[in-house]
Amino acid sequence: MFKRHNIRKQFLVIAVAAAANIATLPAFAETELKTDDDKVSYGLGMMISDRVLSNYGEIDYDLLLEGIKAQNSGGPTLITIEEAQTVLQAQQEREAAEKAAEAGKAGEAYLAANAAKEGVTVTDTGLQYEILTQGDGPKPTLEDTVSVHYVGTLLDGREFDSSVARGEPASFPLKGVIPGWTEALQLMNVGSKHLLTIPSDLAYGERGAGELIGPGATLIFEVELLEIKQ
C-alpha cells in the first residue's frame, strides 16, 4: 500500500547475474576445498547463483568469467562499466514491460468478472469495493491520518502483506499511500470493513513493489478502518 523508491543500479549485478546459467554446468565433485579461503570463494559462487538464479534467464557463463577476470586484472574490457549499467537497465525495463503486459491482461479479466458481482461498486477511477461491514463513524479526509487493519493478496490468493498477521494496526496519512487506498479510505466510515480490488494504475503500476507484487499487478485488500488519528 505504501509508496516505494526506485531500485538502485549496480554494475556488479550484470556480472554476477550470469551465474544463473551455472545450474546447467556439470557438478565438479572432484574439487577439494583445502583452506578457508577456498571455502569462501566457493561459497560466494553458491550465493551468487542462489540470489540471481530466479531473476535472470540464459546468460553465457564463459563470458561471465571473462568479464570478471578482465575487470579484476585492471586491463582493457570489451565494454565500459557505464555501458554495462545501460544494458542491464534496458534488459530490466524490457522484462518489466513484458511482465506488466501479462499481469495487465489477467487484471482486466479479473476486474471485469468482479465488477459483475452483486454488492461490488466501481468508481469513476476503476476502483472496486464491496462493503463487508458498515460502520457509523466519520469519514476521513485527504488531510487525515488513519489507523487500519488490512490483509493484502494477489489475484492467485497469495498474501503479500498483513497488519492482522503482525498483530498491530497500521497508521499513515492518506496522502502517503497508493492512489487506490487514498480514494477508498475516504469512502469508508470508521468501523467499516471493505474488500478493495485495486487496478494496477491505482496501485504500484509497471514498477511493482517488493518480491511478490510484480509489474502491472491488480491487488486485493480487505481493509478495516479503525480510527481517524487526532
PDB file of C-alpha atoms in Angstrom:
ATOM      1  CA  MET A   1       0.000   0.000   0.000  1.00  0.00           C
ATOM      2  CA  PHE A   2       2.878   2.370   0.706  1.00  0.00           C
ATOM      3  CA  LYS A   3       4.918   4.242  -1.921  1.00  0.00           C
ATOM      4  CA  ARG A   4       8.358   2.854  -2.760  1.00  0.00           C
ATOM      5  CA  HIS A   5      11.626   4.185  -4.137  1.00  0.00           C
ATOM      6  CA  ASN A   6      13.289   3.166  -7.409  1.00  0.00           C
ATOM      7  CA  ILE A   7      15.727   0.258  -7.241  1.00  0.00           C
ATOM      8  CA  ARG A   8      19.441   1.013  -7.128  1.00  0.00           C
ATOM      9  CA  LYS A   9      21.536   0.334 -10.203  1.00  0.00           C
ATOM     10  CA  GLN A  10      24.728  -1.628  -9.515  1.00  0.00           C
ATOM     11  CA  PHE A  11      27.274  -2.734 -12.052  1.00  0.00           C
ATOM     12  CA  LEU A  12      28.167  -5.815 -10.045  1.00  0.00           C
ATOM     13  CA  VAL A  13      24.743  -7.262 -10.800  1.00  0.00           C
ATOM     14  CA  ILE A  14      25.453  -7.550 -14.517  1.00  0.00           C
ATOM     15  CA  ALA A  15      28.438  -9.747 -13.784  1.00  0.00           C
ATOM     16  CA  VAL A  16      27.001 -11.951 -11.074  1.00  0.00           C
ATOM     17  CA  ALA A  17      23.666 -12.276 -12.882  1.00  0.00           C
ATOM     18  CA  ALA A  18      25.262 -14.614 -15.376  1.00  0.00           C
ATOM     19  CA  ALA A  19      25.686 -17.135 -12.602  1.00  0.00           C
ATOM     20  CA  ALA A  20      22.076 -18.068 -13.293  1.00  0.00           C
ATOM     21  CA  ASN A  21      23.499 -20.248 -16.043  1.00  0.00           C
ATOM     22  CA  ILE A  22      25.672 -22.131 -13.585  1.00  0.00           C
ATOM     23  CA  ALA A  23      22.849 -24.586 -12.941  1.00  0.00           C
ATOM     24  CA  THR A  24      23.395 -26.047 -16.423  1.00  0.00           C
ATOM     25  CA  LEU A  25      27.051 -26.873 -15.776  1.00  0.00           C
ATOM     26  CA  PRO A  26      28.245 -30.301 -14.588  1.00  0.00           C
ATOM     27  CA  ALA A  27      29.000 -30.717 -10.892  1.00  0.00           C
ATOM     28  CA  PHE A  28      32.688 -30.645 -10.026  1.00  0.00           C
ATOM     29  CA  ALA A  29      32.657 -33.374  -7.427  1.00  0.00           C
ATOM     30  CA  GLU A  30      36.456 -33.773  -7.622  1.00  0.00           C
ATOM     31  CA  THR A  31      37.078 -30.217  -6.413  1.00  0.00           C
ATOM     32  CA  GLU A  32      38.634 -30.043  -2.954  1.00  0.00           C
ATOM     33  CA  LEU A  33      38.259 -27.129  -0.584  1.00  0.00           C
ATOM     34  CA  LYS A  34      41.517 -27.252   1.322  1.00  0.00           C
ATOM     35  CA  THR A  35      41.519 -23.870   3.042  1.00  0.00           C
ATOM     36  CA  ASP A  36      39.054 -21.383   4.472  1.00  0.00           C
ATOM     37  CA  ASP A  37      39.832 -19.086   1.537  1.00  0.00           C
ATOM     38  CA  ASP A  38      38.815 -21.901  -0.813  1.00  0.00           C
ATOM     39  CA  LYS A  39      35.535 -22.266   1.054  1.00  0.00           C
ATOM     40  CA  VAL A  40      34.890 -18.521   0.920  1.00  0.00           C
ATOM     41  CA  SER A  41      35.475 -18.441  -2.841  1.00  0.00           C
ATOM     42  CA  TYR A  42      33.285 -21.484  -3.449  1.00  0.00           C
ATOM     43  CA  GLY A  43      30.609 -20.227  -1.063  1.00  0.00           C
ATOM     44  CA  LEU A  44      30.458 -16.850  -2.775  1.00  0.00           C
ATOM     45  CA  GLY A  45      29.832 -18.621  -6.062  1.00  0.00           C
ATOM     46  CA  MET A  46      26.970 -20.550  -4.458  1.00  0.00           C
ATOM     47  CA  MET A  47      25.424 -17.402  -3.004  1.00  0.00           C
ATOM     48  CA  ILE A  48      25.719 -15.522  -6.289  1.00  0.00           C
ATOM     49  CA  SER A  49      23.923 -18.324  -8.082  1.00  0.00           C
ATOM     50  CA  ASP A  50      21.252 -18.617  -5.397  1.00  0.00           C
ATOM     51  CA  ARG A  51      20.457 -14.901  -5.412  1.00  0.00           C
ATOM     52  CA  VAL A  52      20.264 -14.346  -9.154  1.00  0.00           C
ATOM     53  CA  LEU A  53      19.004 -17.668 -10.451  1.00  0.00           C
ATOM     54  CA  SER A  54      15.347 -16.697 -10.176  1.00  0.00           C
ATOM     55  CA  ASN A  55      15.852 -13.230 -11.701  1.00  0.00           C
ATOM     56  CA  TYR A  56      17.742 -13.876 -14.932  1.00  0.00           C
ATOM     57  CA  GLY A  57      17.445 -16.196 -17.910  1.00  0.00           C
ATOM     58  CA  GLU A  58      20.096 -17.778 -20.092  1.00  0.00           C
ATOM     59  CA  ILE A  59      23.431 -15.944 -19.858  1.00  0.00           C
ATOM     60  CA  ASP A  60      26.799 -17.068 -21.188  1.00  0.00           C
ATOM     61  CA  TYR A  61      28.817 -18.423 -18.253  1.00  0.00           C
ATOM     62  CA  ASP A  62      32.102 -18.230 -20.157  1.00  0.00           C
ATOM     63  CA  LEU A  63      31.537 -14.518 -20.811  1.00  0.00           C
ATOM     64  CA  LEU A  64      30.775 -14.043 -17.139  1.00  0.00           C
ATOM     65  CA  LEU A  65      34.156 -15.462 -16.171  1.00  0.00           C
ATOM     66  CA  GLU A  66      35.903 -13.479 -18.898  1.00  0.00           C
ATOM     67  CA  GLY A  67      34.300 -10.258 -17.675  1.00  0.00           C
ATOM     68  CA  ILE A  68      35.229 -10.955 -14.056  1.00  0.00           C
ATOM     69  CA  LYS A  69      38.851 -11.696 -14.963  1.00  0.00           C
ATOM     70  CA  ALA A  70      39.162  -8.629 -17.220  1.00  0.00           C
ATOM     71  CA  GLN A  71      37.711  -6.287 -14.611  1.00  0.00           C
ATOM     72  CA  ASN A  72      39.812  -7.809 -11.831  1.00  0.00           C
ATOM     73  CA  SER A  73      43.038  -7.521 -13.837  1.00  0.00           C
ATOM     74  CA  GLY A  74      42.617  -3.803 -14.376  1.00  0.00           C
ATOM     75  CA  GLY A  75      43.266  -4.279 -18.085  1.00  0.00           C
ATOM     76  CA  PRO A  76      41.050  -3.366 -21.037  1.00  0.00           C
ATOM     77  CA  THR A  77      37.458  -4.584 -21.071  1.00  0.00           C
ATOM     78  CA  LEU A  78      35.142  -5.126 -24.036  1.00  0.00           C
ATOM     79  CA  ILE A  79      32.611  -2.603 -22.701  1.00  0.00           C
ATOM     80  CA  THR A  80      32.727   0.080 -20.038  1.00  0.00           C
ATOM     81  CA  ILE A  81      31.004  -0.115 -16.682  1.00  0.00           C
ATOM     82  CA  GLU A  82      28.665   2.645 -17.845  1.00  0.00           C
ATOM     83  CA  GLU A  83      27.723   0.610 -20.926  1.00  0.00           C
ATOM     84  CA  ALA A  84      27.164  -2.437 -18.734  1.00  0.00           C
ATOM     85  CA  GLN A  85      24.819  -0.443 -16.487  1.00  0.00           C
ATOM     86  CA  THR A  86      22.882   0.818 -19.505  1.00  0.00           C
ATOM     87  CA  VAL A  87      22.493  -2.676 -20.956  1.00  0.00           C
ATOM     88  CA  LEU A  88      21.338  -4.109 -17.644  1.00  0.00           C
ATOM     89  CA  GLN A  89      18.823  -1.331 -17.099  1.00  0.00           C
ATOM     90  CA  ALA A  90      17.426  -1.770 -20.607  1.00  0.00           C
ATOM     91  CA  GLN A  91      17.056  -5.516 -20.030  1.00  0.00           C
ATOM     92  CA  GLN A  92      15.266  -4.944 -16.723  1.00  0.00           C
ATOM     93  CA  GLU A  93      12.906  -2.458 -18.339  1.00  0.00           C
ATOM     94  CA  ARG A  94      12.059  -4.887 -21.168  1.00  0.00           C
ATOM     95  CA  GLU A  95      11.364  -7.687 -18.727  1.00  0.00           C
ATOM     96  CA  ALA A  96       9.253  -5.398 -16.534  1.00  0.00           C
ATOM     97  CA  ALA A  97       7.206  -4.291 -19.550  1.00  0.00           C
ATOM     98  CA  GLU A  98       6.589  -7.906 -20.573  1.00  0.00           C
ATOM     99  CA  LYS A  99       5.511  -8.874 -17.063  1.00  0.00           C
ATOM    100  CA  ALA A 100       3.295  -5.803 -16.793  1.00  0.00           C
ATOM    101  CA  ALA A 101       1.532  -6.641 -20.060  1.00  0.00           C
ATOM    102  CA  GLU A 102       0.869 -10.215 -18.918  1.00  0.00           C
ATOM    103  CA  ALA A 103      -0.337  -9.112 -15.484  1.00  0.00           C
ATOM    104  CA  GLY A 104      -2.448  -6.401 -17.100  1.00  0.00           C
ATOM    105  CA  LYS A 105      -4.403  -8.929 -19.127  1.00  0.00           C
ATOM    106  CA  ALA A 106      -5.035 -11.065 -16.047  1.00  0.00           C
ATOM    107  CA  GLY A 107      -6.082  -7.984 -14.085  1.00  0.00           C
ATOM    108  CA  GLU A 108      -8.515  -6.803 -16.747  1.00  0.00           C
ATOM    109  CA  ALA A 109     -10.215 -10.195 -16.832  1.00  0.00           C
ATOM    110  CA  TYR A 110     -10.476 -10.336 -13.043  1.00  0.00           C
ATOM    111  CA  LEU A 111     -11.792  -6.782 -12.761  1.00  0.00           C
ATOM    112  CA  ALA A 112     -14.450  -7.418 -15.403  1.00  0.00           C
ATOM    113  CA  ALA A 113     -15.684 -10.533 -13.633  1.00  0.00           C
ATOM    114  CA  ASN A 114     -15.567  -8.927 -10.199  1.00  0.00           C
ATOM    115  CA  ALA A 115     -17.465  -5.831 -11.343  1.00  0.00           C
ATOM    116  CA  ALA A 116     -20.411  -8.036 -12.298  1.00  0.00           C
ATOM    117  CA  LYS A 117     -20.732  -9.465  -8.784  1.00  0.00           C
ATOM    118  CA  GLU A 118     -23.599  -8.376  -6.570  1.00  0.00           C
ATOM    119  CA  GLY A 119     -22.564  -5.777  -3.992  1.00  0.00           C
ATOM    120  CA  VAL A 120     -19.484  -4.570  -5.852  1.00  0.00           C
ATOM    121  CA  THR A 121     -19.285  -0.848  -6.601  1.00  0.00           C
ATOM    122  CA  VAL A 122     -16.992   0.532  -9.311  1.00  0.00           C
ATOM    123  CA  THR A 123     -15.872   4.162  -9.040  1.00  0.00           C
ATOM    124  CA  ASP A 124     -15.024   6.511 -11.889  1.00  0.00           C
ATOM    125  CA  THR A 125     -11.304   5.735 -11.474  1.00  0.00           C
ATOM    126  CA  GLY A 126     -11.853   1.979 -11.770  1.00  0.00           C
ATOM    127  CA  LEU A 127     -11.505   1.216  -8.056  1.00  0.00           C
ATOM    128  CA  GLN A 128     -13.809  -1.610  -6.973  1.00  0.00           C
ATOM    129  CA  TYR A 129     -15.074  -2.108  -3.442  1.00  0.00           C
ATOM    130  CA  GLU A 130     -17.537  -4.260  -1.554  1.00  0.00           C
ATOM    131  CA  ILE A 131     -18.869  -3.301   1.882  1.00  0.00           C
ATOM    132  CA  LEU A 132     -18.346  -6.186   4.288  1.00  0.00           C
ATOM    133  CA  THR A 133     -19.207  -4.251   7.451  1.00  0.00           C
ATOM    134  CA  GLN A 134     -20.830  -0.820   7.528  1.00  0.00           C
ATOM    135  CA  GLY A 135     -19.569   1.429  10.310  1.00  0.00           C
ATOM    136  CA  ASP A 136     -21.293   4.543  11.612  1.00  0.00           C
ATOM    137  CA  GLY A 137     -18.286   6.734  12.391  1.00  0.00           C
ATOM    138  CA  PRO A 138     -16.985   9.726  10.436  1.00  0.00           C
ATOM    139  CA  LYS A 139     -15.209   9.508   7.094  1.00  0.00           C
ATOM    140  CA  PRO A 140     -11.580  10.657   6.830  1.00  0.00           C
ATOM    141  CA  THR A 141     -10.487  13.440   4.505  1.00  0.00           C
ATOM    142  CA  LEU A 142      -7.357  13.715   2.382  1.00  0.00           C
ATOM    143  CA  GLU A 143      -5.621  15.633   5.172  1.00  0.00           C
ATOM    144  CA  ASP A 144      -6.230  12.965   7.816  1.00  0.00           C
ATOM    145  CA  THR A 145      -4.079  10.222   9.281  1.00  0.00           C
ATOM    146  CA  VAL A 146      -5.853   6.930   9.886  1.00  0.00           C
ATOM    147  CA  SER A 147      -5.362   3.620  11.664  1.00  0.00           C
ATOM    148  CA  VAL A 148      -6.386   0.440   9.840  1.00  0.00           C
ATOM    149  CA  HIS A 149      -6.126  -3.306   9.839  1.00  0.00           C
ATOM    150  CA  TYR A 150      -5.662  -4.896   6.442  1.00  0.00           C
ATOM    151  CA  VAL A 151      -4.747  -8.048   4.534  1.00  0.00           C
ATOM    152  CA  GLY A 152      -3.321  -7.757   1.005  1.00  0.00           C
ATOM    153  CA  THR A 153      -3.415 -10.582  -1.536  1.00  0.00           C
ATOM    154  CA  LEU A 154      -2.606 -11.165  -5.183  1.00  0.00           C
ATOM    155  CA  LEU A 155      -5.132 -12.458  -7.699  1.00  0.00           C
ATOM    156  CA  ASP A 156      -3.880 -16.009  -7.138  1.00  0.00           C
ATOM    157  CA  GLY A 157      -4.612 -15.748  -3.418  1.00  0.00           C
ATOM    158  CA  ARG A 158      -1.059 -15.301  -2.179  1.00  0.00           C
ATOM    159  CA  GLU A 159      -0.834 -12.973   0.801  1.00  0.00           C
ATOM    160  CA  PHE A 160       1.887 -10.335   0.441  1.00  0.00           C
ATOM    161  CA  ASP A 161       1.216  -8.136   3.474  1.00  0.00           C
ATOM    162  CA  SER A 162      -0.971  -8.163   6.572  1.00  0.00           C
ATOM    163  CA  SER A 163      -1.222  -5.936   9.623  1.00  0.00           C
ATOM    164  CA  VAL A 164      -3.505  -8.617  11.073  1.00  0.00           C
ATOM    165  CA  ALA A 165      -0.711 -11.180  10.899  1.00  0.00           C
ATOM    166  CA  ARG A 166       1.661  -8.722  12.557  1.00  0.00           C
ATOM    167  CA  GLY A 167      -0.887  -8.108  15.306  1.00  0.00           C
ATOM    168  CA  GLU A 168      -0.573  -4.329  15.069  1.00  0.00           C
ATOM    169  CA  PRO A 169      -2.690  -1.809  13.126  1.00  0.00           C
ATOM    170  CA  ALA A 170      -1.024   0.391  10.520  1.00  0.00           C
ATOM    171  CA  SER A 171      -1.208   4.187  10.766  1.00  0.00           C
ATOM    172  CA  PHE A 172      -0.471   6.560   7.885  1.00  0.00           C
ATOM    173  CA  PRO A 173      -1.584   9.842   6.281  1.00  0.00           C
ATOM    174  CA  LEU A 174      -3.955   9.371   3.354  1.00  0.00           C
ATOM    175  CA  LYS A 175      -1.557  11.354   1.170  1.00  0.00           C
ATOM    176  CA  GLY A 176       1.191   8.816   1.805  1.00  0.00           C
ATOM    177  CA  VAL A 177      -0.309   5.671   0.284  1.00  0.00           C
ATOM    178  CA  ILE A 178      -1.148   4.352  -3.160  1.00  0.00           C
ATOM    179  CA  PRO A 179      -3.985   6.175  -5.004  1.00  0.00           C
ATOM    180  CA  GLY A 180      -6.410   3.270  -4.616  1.00  0.00           C
ATOM    181  CA  TRP A 181      -6.096   3.432  -0.833  1.00  0.00           C
ATOM    182  CA  THR A 182      -6.316   7.210  -0.737  1.00  0.00           C
ATOM    183  CA  GLU A 183      -9.612   7.069  -2.633  1.00  0.00           C
ATOM    184  CA  ALA A 184     -11.066   4.024  -0.906  1.00  0.00           C
ATOM    185  CA  LEU A 185     -10.488   5.168   2.670  1.00  0.00           C
ATOM    186  CA  GLN A 186     -12.302   8.453   2.046  1.00  0.00           C
ATOM    187  CA  LEU A 187     -15.373   6.387   1.131  1.00  0.00           C
ATOM    188  CA  MET A 188     -15.293   4.475   4.429  1.00  0.00           C
ATOM    189  CA  ASN A 189     -16.831   5.322   7.784  1.00  0.00           C
ATOM    190  CA  VAL A 190     -14.834   4.498  10.891  1.00  0.00           C
ATOM    191  CA  GLY A 191     -15.812   0.973  11.904  1.00  0.00           C
ATOM    192  CA  SER A 192     -16.319  -0.161   8.301  1.00  0.00           C
ATOM    193  CA  LYS A 193     -14.608  -3.052   6.602  1.00  0.00           C
ATOM    194  CA  HIS A 194     -14.345  -3.068   2.788  1.00  0.00           C
ATOM    195  CA  LEU A 195     -12.984  -5.513   0.254  1.00  0.00           C
ATOM    196  CA  LEU A 196     -10.979  -3.492  -2.255  1.00  0.00           C
ATOM    197  CA  THR A 197      -9.925  -4.574  -5.723  1.00  0.00           C
ATOM    198  CA  ILE A 198      -7.347  -2.078  -6.944  1.00  0.00           C
ATOM    199  CA  PRO A 199      -6.265  -1.867 -10.602  1.00  0.00           C
ATOM    200  CA  SER A 200      -2.562  -1.607 -11.280  1.00  0.00           C
ATOM    201  CA  ASP A 201      -2.661   2.072 -12.209  1.00  0.00           C
ATOM    202  CA  LEU A 202      -4.107   2.846  -8.768  1.00  0.00           C
ATOM    203  CA  ALA A 203      -1.538   0.611  -7.059  1.00  0.00           C
ATOM    204  CA  TYR A 204       2.136   0.183  -7.999  1.00  0.00           C
ATOM    205  CA  GLY A 205       1.814   0.299 -11.789  1.00  0.00           C
ATOM    206  CA  GLU A 206       4.574  -1.052 -14.001  1.00  0.00           C
ATOM    207  CA  ARG A 207       7.254  -0.748 -11.315  1.00  0.00           C
ATOM    208  CA  GLY A 208       5.697  -3.278  -8.930  1.00  0.00           C
ATOM    209  CA  ALA A 209       6.781  -3.459  -5.284  1.00  0.00           C
ATOM    210  CA  GLY A 210       8.996  -5.898  -3.428  1.00  0.00           C
ATOM    211  CA  GLU A 211       9.403  -9.513  -4.451  1.00  0.00           C
ATOM    212  CA  LEU A 212       5.745 -10.522  -4.675  1.00  0.00           C
ATOM    213  CA  ILE A 213       3.976  -7.535  -6.274  1.00  0.00           C
ATOM    214  CA  GLY A 214       5.062  -7.668  -9.887  1.00  0.00           C
ATOM    215  CA  PRO A 215       4.719  -5.011 -12.583  1.00  0.00           C
ATOM    216  CA  GLY A 216       1.119  -4.386 -13.600  1.00  0.00           C
ATOM    217  CA  ALA A 217      -0.377  -6.323 -10.683  1.00  0.00           C
ATOM    218  CA  THR A 218      -4.014  -5.868  -9.664  1.00  0.00           C
ATOM    219  CA  LEU A 219      -4.271  -6.099  -5.865  1.00  0.00           C
ATOM    220  CA  ILE A 220      -6.958  -7.166  -3.399  1.00  0.00           C
ATOM    221  CA  PHE A 221      -7.189  -5.726   0.118  1.00  0.00           C
ATOM    222  CA  GLU A 222      -9.532  -6.406   2.995  1.00  0.00           C
ATOM    223  CA  VAL A 223      -9.397  -3.152   4.973  1.00  0.00           C
ATOM    224  CA  GLU A 224     -10.961  -2.204   8.294  1.00  0.00           C
ATOM    225  CA  LEU A 225     -10.919   1.495   9.221  1.00  0.00           C
ATOM    226  CA  LEU A 226     -10.291   1.623  12.970  1.00  0.00           C
ATOM    227  CA  GLU A 227      -9.942   5.318  13.684  1.00  0.00           C
ATOM    228  CA  ILE A 228      -9.030   8.765  12.445  1.00  0.00           C
ATOM    229  CA  LYS A 229      -5.946   9.877  14.360  1.00  0.00           C
ATOM    230  CA  GLN A 230      -6.080  13.174  16.218  1.00  0.00           C
TER     231      GLN A 230
END
